[in-house]
Every structure is written in C-alpha cells, then in structure tokens.
Amino acid sequence: SIVFVRLWGHCALCKAYSYFKTFYFCWRIVMSKKKGAKVAKKGSSKATSAVSKPKIDFGAHELTGKSAGAFRELVGLYESKQFKKGLKAADALLKDFPGHGETLSMKGLCTYNLGKKEEGMAMMKDGLTKNIKSYICWHVLGVVHKARSEYEQAMKCYQNALKHDEKNLTILRDLAYLQIYLRDYAGFARTENTLLVNRAENKVHWMGFAVGSHLAGNGDKALEVIDAYLKSQEKVSKDDKRIAMVNMEESELHLYKVMIMTDLQKHERALAYLRLKKSKITDDIRYFEVEASLLSVLKKGEEAAASFEHLIGMNPDNLDYYWGYLEGVLGKRACLTVEERERALAILESFEDKYRSKSLRRLCLDFAVSSAFQERVDAYAKEYLRKGIPSLFSDLKGLYGPGESESYSTDKIEMIEELFCAYAANLKKCSRFTEEASGVEEPRCALLWTLFYLSQHWHTTGEYEKALSAIDEAIAHTPTLPDLYMVKASILKGVGAFSAAAESSEFGRKLDLADRYLNCESTKFLHFAGKMDQARDVAYLFNKEKYNSFYSLQVAWFELSAACGYFQTGEIGKAMKMNRCVIEHFSEFREDEFEFNQYCLRRGLIRDYVRNLRYLNTLPSSSTLLEAVSGMLECYLVLDERRLKDDIETKRISDDEKAALKRRRQKAEKRLKEEETKEIAAEKARHQAKETEVDSLEYEDYHGLAMAGTKTPVLDAVATAMKVAEAQHPSTKALVAATEIAIRNETPDIVVKLLEKMQSSTLAQAPIFASFCARAKKLSKDGAIVFSEFVDAAAATFRPSNAAGRLSSIVSVLPFVRSVFFLSSEALEEAIPAIKEVVAKDGFFDVQSGSPLAVAQSLIALRRFVEYVSAAIPTSSLPSLVDLVEECAHKQWPRLELYKNVPE
C-alpha cells in the first residue's frame, strides 16, 4: 500500500484532487460556524419573544472538532472531581452552543456535587428536555437518582439511556448492579447476557449471567452457561500459577452446579455429578459435606453415615457432623425414645475412644439420662471447676430448656442443683468435692466457681433470694473478681433494682479498667438505671480518638440500650433518636452492597456470594433492627397517648388556662432547644480539640425534638410499621405495636399483612388477635375492602360488645408493649366491671415469666390504664377500682421485697 501511494502521489491529477479536498473541508467548517451562530441568534430571539415549546437547534446535535474535545475534557473534570473547573468548562461550551443538552446536563451534575442540589437537578432535567434522545442526559440523571437512593428511578433512567445506545458497556454495568441490588434477577440476567455478548472474554459477565439465571428460577439455563464457560477455559495457558487459580475456580464452579441442581430438587443428578467431578474439586471438606447432605436427603442413611464419619475424622469438634451421623444411623434426630437415646449415647461413646473432643463430651450430656447423666456431668463439671473456667454455666445452659437436642428435663436440672450444692457443702467442710477423707484437696478457687455457678443457676430458675445469697458468699470469698459483680448486677436487674445493679457493675468494672467487656456491660446497667450521662462517659473510655462518635462506629447495642433508658426516664425524643440511628445503620448496610456485588463476581466465589445474597434478604428480619423498630413504634404510641390525654384536659379547662398551658409548653420547648444547641456545640468542640471529623447526620435533630414534637404521631409511624410487615419473622412486641399503629391510622392493606403474620405466630390463640381482627373489620364500612377468611373467622370469635374480652386482650399484651392501648369512651363505661374481674383473678400474674420485674411492669401498666380511665370518665365506681389495683399490688409485693431499701 505504501508503494501504491508513492506511485500515485506523483500524478498531477491526484495532487489536484487532494488540493480540492482540503479546500472543500475548510469551506465546510467556516459555513457550519456561520450557520450555527445564525441559528443560535434566531433561537434566543424566539425565546425572549414568546413562551412556547423550545425548538431543537444545532446545539442538540453531536459536537464536532474542538467542541467535542472540550466536552470530553468536561467529562474528565467531573470524573476527577474538579467540579468548579467543570462548571467553567460547561459555561464556556454553552456560550457557543446554548441549547446543547449533554453540556447542560453535565453542568447540572457539577452544580449538584457542589451542594446546589435543587439548581443542579433543574439543569439536568432542562438538558434532558433539550435532547430527550441523548443517552448521556438519561445516564447523568440516573447517576443523580442513584446518589439520592432513588434506585427505581435510576434504573428507569438507565433503561431509557440504553434505548438510544444499546451497547454502552458503562450504562449496562451500572444497570446490572442496580438490578441485582433491587433483586430484579430476571432483568439482571438479561443485562449480563447483553454484556456477555459484547465482552465474552470477561469472566464477571459469565458469572453474572449464571447467577442471575439461577436466582431468577431458570436453573437449567445457569447450568448451560457454566458448561459453556468451562469449555472456554480449556484453552488456558500452561503457566503453573495460572493453572492453580483455574483449578480453584473450576472446583468452585462444579460445586456451584451441584448447588443449582439441589435447588432444582434434582438430588440424584447432583450426587452423580459430584462424584463424577471428585478429582477436580480441591475442597475436600466441602466435597464430603455436600455428599453427606445429599445422601441424607435421599434417605441413604448408611452411605450418609460413612461420609459423616469421614468428616468427623477430619474435624472431631464439629457437632453438626455427629448429628448428621446419628441421623443417618437412627433415621431421625428429634423426638428420640429412651432406647434411641441410649443407642445414640453408645455410638458417641465409641467416638470418644477414638478422638479427644470437648464438644463430643458435651454432646453426650444431651443424650445421657438418670445415673449416666449424673456420672458424666459430675466428671465434666469438676474439670471446669478445678481449672477455674467461668464459662461452665454458659456451656451447660442448654440443658435447662428445650433446644435442638430436646434435652430439656426437670430431672436433669434437679440433679445439677443437687450435685453443685453437694460440691459447695463438701468444699466448705473438707476442701474436697466428696466427703471421702482420702485424696488430694481441691484448689481454693473450686469453692468460688461452685458458688458462681449456683448463683447463675438459681437466677435462671427464678430463685432470686438463693442466687443473691450465693453470689454474696462468693464475693466475700474473693472480693477482687469482676465477674462476680456483673452476675450480681444481672440478678438485681431481674428483681427491678436497677440502681443497685448499676452500682454493682460499676464496682466490678473498676477492678479491671482494661476489660472492654466489663465496660460495655456496665454501660448497659447504667442505662437501665437512668444514669444516661454517666453511661456515655463510661462507654467513651474505650472510644479511639480517630473516631468521632458511636454513630459513625455503628454501635447498635449502645444505641438500643440508650433508647431503652431514655424511654424509661420519659425522654421520648432522645429514645426516638437512638432507635432512628439503628434503623439508619441497616440502611447503610444495604447501601454497602453495591461494592460488594462487584467484588464477589470478580473473585469467583459464587456459592458464597449466592448464600450471602440470600442472607442479606433476611436483614429486615434482624432482631436488632426489629428491636429498634418496635422501640420507635412504642414511642409513637406514647406520643399518641399524650395527645389523647391533652385533648381530654383541654376540654375541661378555660380559655385562660389553655393560653397559660400553651405558654408553659413553649417555654419548655425553648429551654430544650437551647440545651440541645449547647450540647451540640460542646460535642463539636470536643471533636475539634481531638481533630476528628464531625458527622452531620448525627447532629441532625440531636435530641429528637422534631420527631417528638409531631402532631400526627400515628401517621408518621406508618412507614416504620411497614418494616414489620416486610419482615419474615417479626417479634411479638413489634407485631402488636405495628398492628395497633396500622389500625389507628386506618390502613387496611398493612393491617391484613400484619394479621397474617400474627396468625402464624404464638399470638394466634391470644385474645388480642381476635380483638385486632374485630377492629380491622370496622375499617371496611362500605364493604370495599375484603379481608381474608382468617380475619372473618377470628373476628367471629370475638364480640365487640364484650368489654371483658376486649379488656383481657389489652391486659394480655402489657408484658410485650409498655404503652397502653386505649378503648373508646363508650367502651370505657362497660370496661370498669371487666377491669375488676381481670384484676381480681389470682392466677393472672402467674402466667408471667415468674420474674418480679415482669410482675412489677404489668402492675405499673395496669395502674397507668386505671389512671387514664379516671381522667377520661370520672365515675363513682373508680375509687373502688383503684383500691382493687392497690390490693392486687400488695398481694404481689412479697415477691418484690428482696431489697426494701431500693427505691425501685
């Protein structure tokens, strides 16, 4: 080709043609500039003369030459976060092309990132209207929606952008990550398929297409994709390091194929494929685990037992392997008869001869009965007591109640108590565990740990006097052991002596100032005692200077404990703030998933990625999140109670008294606002002195005054109640509070969801469930809303006019929710005899947990209810009702009289 050009270059005709082409190109550039200036001038005159639909001018077309380079430079400035320079570059470009939509959108994006969000958003929308067919304008708008956590809107923008540029890999990748984040598995599979067509050499797109197909329910397609990828990898280079990596990836993919087949219920095929690829699977432990689980599902007990036996040899401390082996031999792992228990114990004893495993010895205690159990627990406990291991009770606590092993037995609890009481008596008498005169004396600490165990034992069984006596004796024996004071604090908390519990925990903490666990436990006890400032100071002792606060550290346990303390002291705003912080933490966990998705697909650990995605789907059911949500709902209910009480009071007083009451409230609000401002200033000064960053989100509504000052608490609580409706297994307290909120706000859709969840919980047989159903029926007066059959059936068992049943429903929920659910004024008149009937029942408080604290809380809640009734309806029958409640309290008072000198 070079020779050809040189030969023709000497031709005069070719030279003339090249000169003409150069002249024509220059003429086109000049004419285009003149035409652009003319059109821009014409467009500006039209815009000033009349308000009409803007006409697309030259600026809406693609830029060329230097202007296109200037636009690329503008994009580069944005990507390097030089927003001010980007803004100047956009202004310069818009002078020549004022109607260029892409430049206007980029200018809006830079303006948005400089803090002028509303102005920037308006520019981006204006740019989109200038050129609605521009993929850049749609992409820019999608980026902003994504930054504002408006993910569904962002996904729509990306999809519109792809309509005008179907093969834009950047937009396709952003869309794919959004789809997997929003759990649009089918859309994610389609997007990854498009990426795979354009970039077949990229492993991430192969894995993404397989995962998307699998999670979308198309497992067969996922298997085909993995097979195609494995075939493409057969031509890899023979470099040793590369081969090792490929072998690991191939092993993971084979195991992932087995996982897909298992999800498709093709267990025989999965087992056959697993055994076929055994030589290519590098993870031996995982291979045998999968094989054993498949054999168990296929009811091949002997083969499954053989696989589990092989696993036991590899890791004798894994209890799951022993349970799997027993299930393979016995054919079941639950509801075992006495003979089957003896057989299981004999099997475990055979393993004891082969392996030295403490986990195995502990598992034998679950199956041992009568004398065999006594002998085993005797040997097991003596070893712990001699060595002074504090976790003995935590280890044996599973024997005190029903669990996976179904080892619950009153006989076992009695044998343990008898054994340890004998230990204590003999150690005091002759310093030995038994009364035998011969033998070596036990260490002096054996008595201490025996008393330590007995105090925890009696605390669990509800014998608080014995527990306190044992722990006091242990403290007298060794007054310098911090663990003793923490156990004493938990016992005092159980009887309601919060101040004494906080003092005990603080004394124990000061014995070892370097122990973070003692610091955290003491903080919790201080919160229960209402000593909020002291609790914060104690917790900050272990806070590193480079961090600014517990909010940035996402210390959820501290915030939940503080919320509980603030709620008990009546500071509802601060309690709401703490609960809101925990809810925001979980929102941040969800946000962090974007980067996590990109990382996992690159690493190739697909099985762990799929399992983790399924785990993340259960985050809305997290006990920590539900505790914060139920705390928020309780606060909203208390605010609604206060509103109702204020409405009742304002109806009775004169206009002058109303004005005076309003002035007092305004003064109180102003004082609280000033205190909040001072605390924020002091906190920021502390951070400035330590040169730490300040998180603006933490100081937004620092004391929760805005949330607590709402005039519509029930309406504000609906969004929080929806979190309970979306959870898979919400707690009893959260269910009851959310249902009450939904019924008060008259939102039937949410009510039905919550009642469906309540039906599958322990509350299905409680009167409160029927009461909720009856109240839900009233929400549909015109019959427009059709409730489920179970709602009709449950409502039929409850008569709304039955005040006694209505009240028993309210009282039955008091242990779960500390706020009181009020009846209407008409029902209150009928409820007074029912209150007497319920309170007079001697067995009502016997259904509680047996803890004096639970009894006291129920009495307090009932007293609050009676006070509300007396404020709402002053009748002559109320004095006798109050006397009846007081009489009931005095009947229960002996159970609360352990510490008479404690104010609680």
PDB file of N, CA, C and O in Angstrom, residues 367-427:
ATOM      1  N   PHE A 367     -27.758 -36.639  75.627  1.00  0.00           N
ATOM      2  CA  PHE A 367     -28.405 -37.941  75.449  1.00  0.00           C
ATOM      3  C   PHE A 367     -28.390 -38.795  76.719  1.00  0.00           C
ATOM      4  O   PHE A 367     -29.189 -39.721  76.838  1.00  0.00           O
ATOM      5  N   ALA A 368     -27.492 -38.502  77.638  1.00  0.00           N
ATOM      6  CA  ALA A 368     -27.420 -39.293  78.866  1.00  0.00           C
ATOM      7  C   ALA A 368     -28.628 -39.017  79.759  1.00  0.00           C
ATOM      8  O   ALA A 368     -29.132 -37.894  79.815  1.00  0.00           O
ATOM      9  N   VAL A 369     -29.101 -40.035  80.465  1.00  0.00           N
ATOM     10  CA  VAL A 369     -30.238 -39.907  81.381  1.00  0.00           C
ATOM     11  C   VAL A 369     -29.900 -40.582  82.698  1.00  0.00           C
ATOM     12  O   VAL A 369     -29.007 -41.432  82.784  1.00  0.00           O
ATOM     13  N   SER A 370     -30.643 -40.162  83.742  1.00  0.00           N
ATOM     14  CA  SER A 370     -30.561 -40.733  85.097  1.00  0.00           C
ATOM     15  C   SER A 370     -29.110 -40.842  85.577  1.00  0.00           C
ATOM     16  O   SER A 370     -28.368 -39.869  85.538  1.00  0.00           O
ATOM     17  N   SER A 371     -28.703 -42.016  86.010  1.00  0.00           N
ATOM     18  CA  SER A 371     -27.394 -42.192  86.640  1.00  0.00           C
ATOM     19  C   SER A 371     -26.252 -41.912  85.656  1.00  0.00           C
ATOM     20  O   SER A 371     -25.207 -41.377  86.042  1.00  0.00           O
ATOM     21  N   ALA A 372     -26.441 -42.267  84.391  1.00  0.00           N
ATOM     22  CA  ALA A 372     -25.400 -42.000  83.387  1.00  0.00           C
ATOM     23  C   ALA A 372     -25.167 -40.506  83.249  1.00  0.00           C
ATOM     24  O   ALA A 372     -24.017 -40.042  83.141  1.00  0.00           O
ATOM     25  N   PHE A 373     -26.241 -39.734  83.277  1.00  0.00           N
ATOM     26  CA  PHE A 373     -26.104 -38.281  83.191  1.00  0.00           C
ATOM     27  C   PHE A 373     -25.385 -37.738  84.417  1.00  0.00           C
ATOM     28  O   PHE A 373     -24.499 -36.880  84.311  1.00  0.00           O
ATOM     29  N   GLN A 374     -25.730 -38.257  85.598  1.00  0.00           N
ATOM     30  CA  GLN A 374     -25.117 -37.759  86.821  1.00  0.00           C
ATOM     31  C   GLN A 374     -23.617 -38.028  86.833  1.00  0.00           C
ATOM     32  O   GLN A 374     -22.826 -37.174  87.239  1.00  0.00           O
ATOM     33  N   GLU A 375     -23.221 -39.198  86.393  1.00  0.00           N
ATOM     34  CA  GLU A 375     -21.799 -39.526  86.350  1.00  0.00           C
ATOM     35  C   GLU A 375     -21.059 -38.627  85.360  1.00  0.00           C
ATOM     36  O   GLU A 375     -19.957 -38.142  85.648  1.00  0.00           O
ATOM     37  N   ARG A 376     -21.658 -38.421  84.215  1.00  0.00           N
ATOM     38  CA  ARG A 376     -20.988 -37.631  83.183  1.00  0.00           C
ATOM     39  C   ARG A 376     -20.903 -36.154  83.564  1.00  0.00           C
ATOM     40  O   ARG A 376     -19.851 -35.523  83.390  1.00  0.00           O
ATOM     41  N   VAL A 377     -21.989 -35.586  84.062  1.00  0.00           N
ATOM     42  CA  VAL A 377     -21.955 -34.169  84.407  1.00  0.00           C
ATOM     43  C   VAL A 377     -21.036 -33.940  85.603  1.00  0.00           C
ATOM     44  O   VAL A 377     -20.409 -32.876  85.732  1.00  0.00           O
ATOM     45  N   ASP A 378     -20.911 -34.936  86.478  1.00  0.00           N
ATOM     46  CA  ASP A 378     -20.000 -34.838  87.614  1.00  0.00           C
ATOM     47  C   ASP A 378     -18.555 -34.708  87.124  1.00  0.00           C
ATOM     48  O   ASP A 378     -17.815 -33.804  87.524  1.00  0.00           O
ATOM     49  N   ALA A 379     -18.157 -35.600  86.225  1.00  0.00           N
ATOM     50  CA  ALA A 379     -16.794 -35.552  85.692  1.00  0.00           C
ATOM     51  C   ALA A 379     -16.559 -34.299  84.854  1.00  0.00           C
ATOM     52  O   ALA A 379     -15.470 -33.699  84.889  1.00  0.00           O
ATOM     53  N   TYR A 380     -17.573 -33.919  84.105  1.00  0.00           N
ATOM     54  CA  TYR A 380     -17.453 -32.757  83.220  1.00  0.00           C
ATOM     55  C   TYR A 380     -17.292 -31.473  84.041  1.00  0.00           C
ATOM     56  O   TYR A 380     -16.444 -30.621  83.731  1.00  0.00           O
ATOM     57  N   ALA A 381     -18.097 -31.304  85.102  1.00  0.00           N
ATOM     58  CA  ALA A 381     -18.082 -30.072  85.885  1.00  0.00           C
ATOM     59  C   ALA A 381     -16.819 -29.955  86.732  1.00  0.00           C
ATOM     60  O   ALA A 381     -16.271 -28.849  86.884  1.00  0.00           O
ATOM     61  N   LYS A 382     -16.339 -31.067  87.281  1.00  0.00           N
ATOM     62  CA  LYS A 382     -15.152 -31.000  88.144  1.00  0.00           C
ATOM     63  C   LYS A 382     -13.946 -30.454  87.403  1.00  0.00           C
ATOM     64  O   LYS A 382     -13.157 -29.679  87.951  1.00  0.00           O
ATOM     65  N   GLU A 383     -13.799 -30.838  86.129  1.00  0.00           N
ATOM     66  CA  GLU A 383     -12.660 -30.355  85.347  1.00  0.00           C
ATOM     67  C   GLU A 383     -12.716 -28.840  85.183  1.00  0.00           C
ATOM     68  O   GLU A 383     -11.700 -28.148  85.327  1.00  0.00           O
ATOM     69  N   TYR A 384     -13.901 -28.310  84.913  1.00  0.00           N
ATOM     70  CA  TYR A 384     -14.053 -26.871  84.757  1.00  0.00           C
ATOM     71  C   TYR A 384     -13.818 -26.139  86.075  1.00  0.00           C
ATOM     72  O   TYR A 384     -13.179 -25.084  86.106  1.00  0.00           O
ATOM     73  N   LEU A 385     -14.338 -26.689  87.171  1.00  0.00           N
ATOM     74  CA  LEU A 385     -14.213 -26.027  88.468  1.00  0.00           C
ATOM     75  C   LEU A 385     -12.771 -26.031  88.959  1.00  0.00           C
ATOM     76  O   LEU A 385     -12.312 -25.052  89.563  1.00  0.00           O
ATOM     77  N   ARG A 386     -12.051 -27.110  88.711  1.00  0.00           N
ATOM     78  CA  ARG A 386     -10.648 -27.164  89.134  1.00  0.00           C
ATOM     79  C   ARG A 386      -9.787 -26.165  88.371  1.00  0.00           C
ATOM     80  O   ARG A 386      -8.885 -25.544  88.928  1.00  0.00           O
ATOM     81  N   LYS A 387     -10.075 -26.015  87.090  1.00  0.00           N
ATOM     82  CA  LYS A 387      -9.288 -25.097  86.268  1.00  0.00           C
ATOM     83  C   LYS A 387      -9.762 -23.649  86.380  1.00  0.00           C
ATOM     84  O   LYS A 387      -9.106 -22.739  85.877  1.00  0.00           O
ATOM     85  N   GLY A 388     -10.914 -23.444  87.033  1.00  0.00           N
ATOM     86  CA  GLY A 388     -11.426 -22.081  87.187  1.00  0.00           C
ATOM     87  C   GLY A 388     -11.913 -21.471  85.888  1.00  0.00           C
ATOM     88  O   GLY A 388     -11.614 -20.315  85.581  1.00  0.00           O
ATOM     89  N   ILE A 389     -12.689 -22.227  85.087  1.00  0.00           N
ATOM     90  CA  ILE A 389     -13.211 -21.741  83.807  1.00  0.00           C
ATOM     91  C   ILE A 389     -14.580 -21.105  84.053  1.00  0.00           C
ATOM     92  O   ILE A 389     -15.529 -21.805  84.434  1.00  0.00           O
ATOM     93  N   PRO A 390     -14.749 -19.781  83.853  1.00  0.00           N
ATOM     94  CA  PRO A 390     -16.014 -19.117  84.194  1.00  0.00           C
ATOM     95  C   PRO A 390     -17.187 -19.496  83.294  1.00  0.00           C
ATOM     96  O   PRO A 390     -18.341 -19.265  83.667  1.00  0.00           O
ATOM     97  N   SER A 391     -16.925 -20.059  82.114  1.00  0.00           N
ATOM     98  CA  SER A 391     -17.993 -20.286  81.139  1.00  0.00           C
ATOM     99  C   SER A 391     -18.727 -21.606  81.338  1.00  0.00           C
ATOM    100  O   SER A 391     -19.441 -22.056  80.438  1.00  0.00           O
ATOM    101  N   LEU A 392     -18.583 -22.234  82.503  1.00  0.00           N
ATOM    102  CA  LEU A 392     -19.239 -23.525  82.724  1.00  0.00           C
ATOM    103  C   LEU A 392     -20.753 -23.413  82.617  1.00  0.00           C
ATOM    104  O   LEU A 392     -21.414 -24.247  81.979  1.00  0.00           O
ATOM    105  N   PHE A 393     -21.335 -22.380  83.221  1.00  0.00           N
ATOM    106  CA  PHE A 393     -22.789 -22.249  83.165  1.00  0.00           C
ATOM    107  C   PHE A 393     -23.263 -21.985  81.743  1.00  0.00           C
ATOM    108  O   PHE A 393     -24.284 -22.522  81.310  1.00  0.00           O
ATOM    109  N   SER A 394     -22.545 -21.153  80.996  1.00  0.00           N
ATOM    110  CA  SER A 394     -22.918 -20.895  79.596  1.00  0.00           C
ATOM    111  C   SER A 394     -22.878 -22.188  78.787  1.00  0.00           C
ATOM    112  O   SER A 394     -23.687 -22.386  77.873  1.00  0.00           O
ATOM    113  N   ASP A 395     -21.941 -23.082  79.127  1.00  0.00           N
ATOM    114  CA  ASP A 395     -21.820 -24.349  78.422  1.00  0.00           C
ATOM    115  C   ASP A 395     -22.981 -25.284  78.741  1.00  0.00           C
ATOM    116  O   ASP A 395     -23.513 -25.960  77.858  1.00  0.00           O
ATOM    117  N   LEU A 396     -23.400 -25.316  80.006  1.00  0.00           N
ATOM    118  CA  LEU A 396     -24.458 -26.244  80.427  1.00  0.00           C
ATOM    119  C   LEU A 396     -25.853 -25.628  80.360  1.00  0.00           C
ATOM    120  O   LEU A 396     -26.834 -26.309  80.672  1.00  0.00           O
ATOM    121  N   LYS A 397     -25.952 -24.376  79.952  1.00  0.00           N
ATOM    122  CA  LYS A 397     -27.260 -23.707  79.956  1.00  0.00           C
ATOM    123  C   LYS A 397     -28.244 -24.373  79.003  1.00  0.00           C
ATOM    124  O   LYS A 397     -29.454 -24.304  79.204  1.00  0.00           O
ATOM    125  N   GLY A 398     -27.743 -25.034  77.953  1.00  0.00           N
ATOM    126  CA  GLY A 398     -28.622 -25.725  77.027  1.00  0.00           C
ATOM    127  C   GLY A 398     -29.405 -26.857  77.658  1.00  0.00           C
ATOM    128  O   GLY A 398     -30.441 -27.281  77.119  1.00  0.00           O
ATOM    129  N   LEU A 399     -28.957 -27.358  78.810  1.00  0.00           N
ATOM    130  CA  LEU A 399     -29.673 -28.432  79.499  1.00  0.00           C
ATOM    131  C   LEU A 399     -30.873 -27.915  80.282  1.00  0.00           C
ATOM    132  O   LEU A 399     -31.670 -28.716  80.778  1.00  0.00           O
ATOM    133  N   TYR A 400     -31.013 -26.578  80.376  1.00  0.00           N
ATOM    134  CA  TYR A 400     -32.084 -26.002  81.194  1.00  0.00           C
ATOM    135  C   TYR A 400     -33.371 -25.761  80.418  1.00  0.00           C
ATOM    136  O   TYR A 400     -34.379 -25.411  80.997  1.00  0.00           O
ATOM    137  N   GLY A 401     -33.359 -25.926  79.115  1.00  0.00           N
ATOM    138  CA  GLY A 401     -34.567 -25.666  78.346  1.00  0.00           C
ATOM    139  C   GLY A 401     -34.550 -26.424  77.054  1.00  0.00           C
ATOM    140  O   GLY A 401     -33.530 -27.021  76.668  1.00  0.00           O
ATOM    141  N   PRO A 402     -35.683 -26.451  76.335  1.00  0.00           N
ATOM    142  CA  PRO A 402     -35.750 -27.181  75.072  1.00  0.00           C
ATOM    143  C   PRO A 402     -34.879 -26.534  74.019  1.00  0.00           C
ATOM    144  O   PRO A 402     -34.851 -25.332  73.855  1.00  0.00           O
ATOM    145  N   GLY A 403     -34.151 -27.345  73.286  1.00  0.00           N
ATOM    146  CA  GLY A 403     -33.300 -26.867  72.214  1.00  0.00           C
ATOM    147  C   GLY A 403     -33.278 -27.860  71.086  1.00  0.00           C
ATOM    148  O   GLY A 403     -34.172 -28.702  70.944  1.00  0.00           O
ATOM    149  N   GLU A 404     -32.236 -27.818  70.260  1.00  0.00           N
ATOM    150  CA  GLU A 404     -32.145 -28.730  69.129  1.00  0.00           C
ATOM    151  C   GLU A 404     -32.061 -30.180  69.602  1.00  0.00           C
ATOM    152  O   GLU A 404     -32.569 -31.088  68.987  1.00  0.00           O
ATOM    153  N   SER A 405     -31.367 -30.376  70.731  1.00  0.00           N
ATOM    154  CA  SER A 405     -31.177 -31.735  71.213  1.00  0.00           C
ATOM    155  C   SER A 405     -32.362 -32.252  72.003  1.00  0.00           C
ATOM    156  O   SER A 405     -32.388 -33.414  72.397  1.00  0.00           O
ATOM    157  N   GLU A 406     -33.335 -31.361  72.303  1.00  0.00           N
ATOM    158  CA  GLU A 406     -34.501 -31.728  73.103  1.00  0.00           C
ATOM    159  C   GLU A 406     -34.080 -32.358  74.433  1.00  0.00           C
ATOM    160  O   GLU A 406     -34.615 -33.369  74.894  1.00  0.00           O
ATOM    161  N   SER A 407     -33.073 -31.746  75.051  1.00  0.00           N
ATOM    162  CA  SER A 407     -32.527 -32.299  76.286  1.00  0.00           C
ATOM    163  C   SER A 407     -33.203 -31.730  77.527  1.00  0.00           C
ATOM    164  O   SER A 407     -32.718 -31.936  78.633  1.00  0.00           O
ATOM    165  N   TYR A 408     -34.288 -31.000  77.308  1.00  0.00           N
ATOM    166  CA  TYR A 408     -34.967 -30.412  78.451  1.00  0.00           C
ATOM    167  C   TYR A 408     -35.514 -31.504  79.360  1.00  0.00           C
ATOM    168  O   TYR A 408     -36.200 -32.410  78.937  1.00  0.00           O
ATOM    169  N   SER A 409     -35.170 -31.386  80.629  1.00  0.00           N
ATOM    170  CA  SER A 409     -35.651 -32.365  81.605  1.00  0.00           C
ATOM    171  C   SER A 409     -35.550 -31.750  82.984  1.00  0.00           C
ATOM    172  O   SER A 409     -34.480 -31.275  83.381  1.00  0.00           O
ATOM    173  N   THR A 410     -36.668 -31.761  83.711  1.00  0.00           N
ATOM    174  CA  THR A 410     -36.645 -31.255  85.081  1.00  0.00           C
ATOM    175  C   THR A 410     -35.721 -32.082  85.949  1.00  0.00           C
ATOM    176  O   THR A 410     -35.050 -31.559  86.852  1.00  0.00           O
ATOM    177  N   ASP A 411     -35.632 -33.375  85.669  1.00  0.00           N
ATOM    178  CA  ASP A 411     -34.750 -34.242  86.448  1.00  0.00           C
ATOM    179  C   ASP A 411     -33.300 -33.815  86.306  1.00  0.00           C
ATOM    180  O   ASP A 411     -32.534 -33.844  87.279  1.00  0.00           O
ATOM    181  N   LYS A 412     -32.908 -33.428  85.108  1.00  0.00           N
ATOM    182  CA  LYS A 412     -31.517 -33.010  84.910  1.00  0.00           C
ATOM    183  C   LYS A 412     -31.216 -31.739  85.695  1.00  0.00           C
ATOM    184  O   LYS A 412     -30.142 -31.605  86.292  1.00  0.00           O
ATOM    185  N   ILE A 413     -32.160 -30.780  85.709  1.00  0.00           N
ATOM    186  CA  ILE A 413     -31.947 -29.543  86.459  1.00  0.00           C
ATOM    187  C   ILE A 413     -31.828 -29.847  87.949  1.00  0.00           C
ATOM    188  O   ILE A 413     -30.954 -29.304  88.642  1.00  0.00           O
ATOM    189  N   GLU A 414     -32.677 -30.727  88.432  1.00  0.00           N
ATOM    190  CA  GLU A 414     -32.615 -31.093  89.850  1.00  0.00           C
ATOM    191  C   GLU A 414     -31.316 -31.813  90.185  1.00  0.00           C
ATOM    192  O   GLU A 414     -30.712 -31.577  91.240  1.00  0.00           O
ATOM    193  N   MET A 415     -30.861 -32.690  89.286  1.00  0.00           N
ATOM    194  CA  MET A 415     -29.601 -33.401  89.531  1.00  0.00           C
ATOM    195  C   MET A 415     -28.421 -32.439  89.534  1.00  0.00           C
ATOM    196  O   MET A 415     -27.503 -32.568  90.352  1.00  0.00           O
ATOM    197  N   ILE A 416     -28.438 -31.468  88.636  1.00  0.00           N
ATOM    198  CA  ILE A 416     -27.348 -30.480  88.600  1.00  0.00           C
ATOM    199  C   ILE A 416     -27.332 -29.665  89.882  1.00  0.00           C
ATOM    200  O   ILE A 416     -26.274 -29.445  90.493  1.00  0.00           O
ATOM    201  N   GLU A 417     -28.513 -29.210  90.321  1.00  0.00           N
ATOM    202  CA  GLU A 417     -28.583 -28.417  91.551  1.00  0.00           C
ATOM    203  C   GLU A 417     -28.116 -29.240  92.755  1.00  0.00           C
ATOM    204  O   GLU A 417     -27.341 -28.751  93.588  1.00  0.00           O
ATOM    205  N   GLU A 418     -28.567 -30.473  92.843  1.00  0.00           N
ATOM    206  CA  GLU A 418     -28.164 -31.336  93.955  1.00  0.00           C
ATOM    207  C   GLU A 418     -26.654 -31.575  93.943  1.00  0.00           C
ATOM    208  O   GLU A 418     -25.998 -31.551  94.991  1.00  0.00           O
ATOM    209  N   LEU A 419     -26.091 -31.769  92.759  1.00  0.00           N
ATOM    210  CA  LEU A 419     -24.662 -32.041  92.631  1.00  0.00           C
ATOM    211  C   LEU A 419     -23.837 -30.836  93.069  1.00  0.00           C
ATOM    212  O   LEU A 419     -22.882 -30.967  93.856  1.00  0.00           O
ATOM    213  N   PHE A 420     -24.202 -29.632  92.610  1.00  0.00           N
ATOM    214  CA  PHE A 420     -23.412 -28.449  92.942  1.00  0.00           C
ATOM    215  C   PHE A 420     -23.611 -28.016  94.389  1.00  0.00           C
ATOM    216  O   PHE A 420     -22.682 -27.478  95.005  1.00  0.00           O
ATOM    217  N   CYS A 421     -24.782 -28.236  94.942  1.00  0.00           N
ATOM    218  CA  CYS A 421     -24.979 -27.957  96.369  1.00  0.00           C
ATOM    219  C   CYS A 421     -24.103 -28.873  97.217  1.00  0.00           C
ATOM    220  O   CYS A 421     -23.527 -28.448  98.233  1.00  0.00           O
ATOM    221  N   ALA A 422     -23.971 -30.126  96.792  1.00  0.00           N
ATOM    222  CA  ALA A 422     -23.094 -31.061  97.493  1.00  0.00           C
ATOM    223  C   ALA A 422     -21.636 -30.624  97.358  1.00  0.00           C
ATOM    224  O   ALA A 422     -20.854 -30.714  98.324  1.00  0.00           O
ATOM    225  N   TYR A 423     -21.268 -30.165  96.173  1.00  0.00           N
ATOM    226  CA  TYR A 423     -19.905 -29.640  95.982  1.00  0.00           C
ATOM    227  C   TYR A 423     -19.616 -28.530  96.982  1.00  0.00           C
ATOM    228  O   TYR A 423     -18.574 -28.522  97.660  1.00  0.00           O
ATOM    229  N   ALA A 424     -20.538 -27.558  97.065  1.00  0.00           N
ATOM    230  CA  ALA A 424     -20.331 -26.405  97.938  1.00  0.00           C
ATOM    231  C   ALA A 424     -20.220 -26.817  99.395  1.00  0.00           C
ATOM    232  O   ALA A 424     -19.328 -26.346 100.130  1.00  0.00           O
ATOM    233  N   ALA A 425     -21.104 -27.711  99.841  1.00  0.00           N
ATOM    234  CA  ALA A 425     -21.075 -28.154 101.234  1.00  0.00           C
ATOM    235  C   ALA A 425     -19.772 -28.903 101.551  1.00  0.00           C
ATOM    236  O   ALA A 425     -19.140 -28.652 102.592  1.00  0.00           O
ATOM    237  N   ASN A 426     -19.348 -29.799 100.670  1.00  0.00           N
ATOM    238  CA  ASN A 426     -18.133 -30.590 100.925  1.00  0.00           C
ATOM    239  C   ASN A 426     -16.878 -29.732 100.834  1.00  0.00           C
ATOM    240  O   ASN A 426     -15.918 -29.931 101.583  1.00  0.00           O
ATOM    241  N   LEU A 427     -16.849 -28.770  99.905  1.00  0.00           N
ATOM    242  CA  LEU A 427     -15.680 -27.903  99.800  1.00  0.00           C
ATOM    243  C   LEU A 427     -15.527 -27.018 101.033  1.00  0.00           C
ATOM    244  O   LEU A 427     -14.404 -26.733 101.477  1.00  0.00           O
TER     245      LEU A 427
END
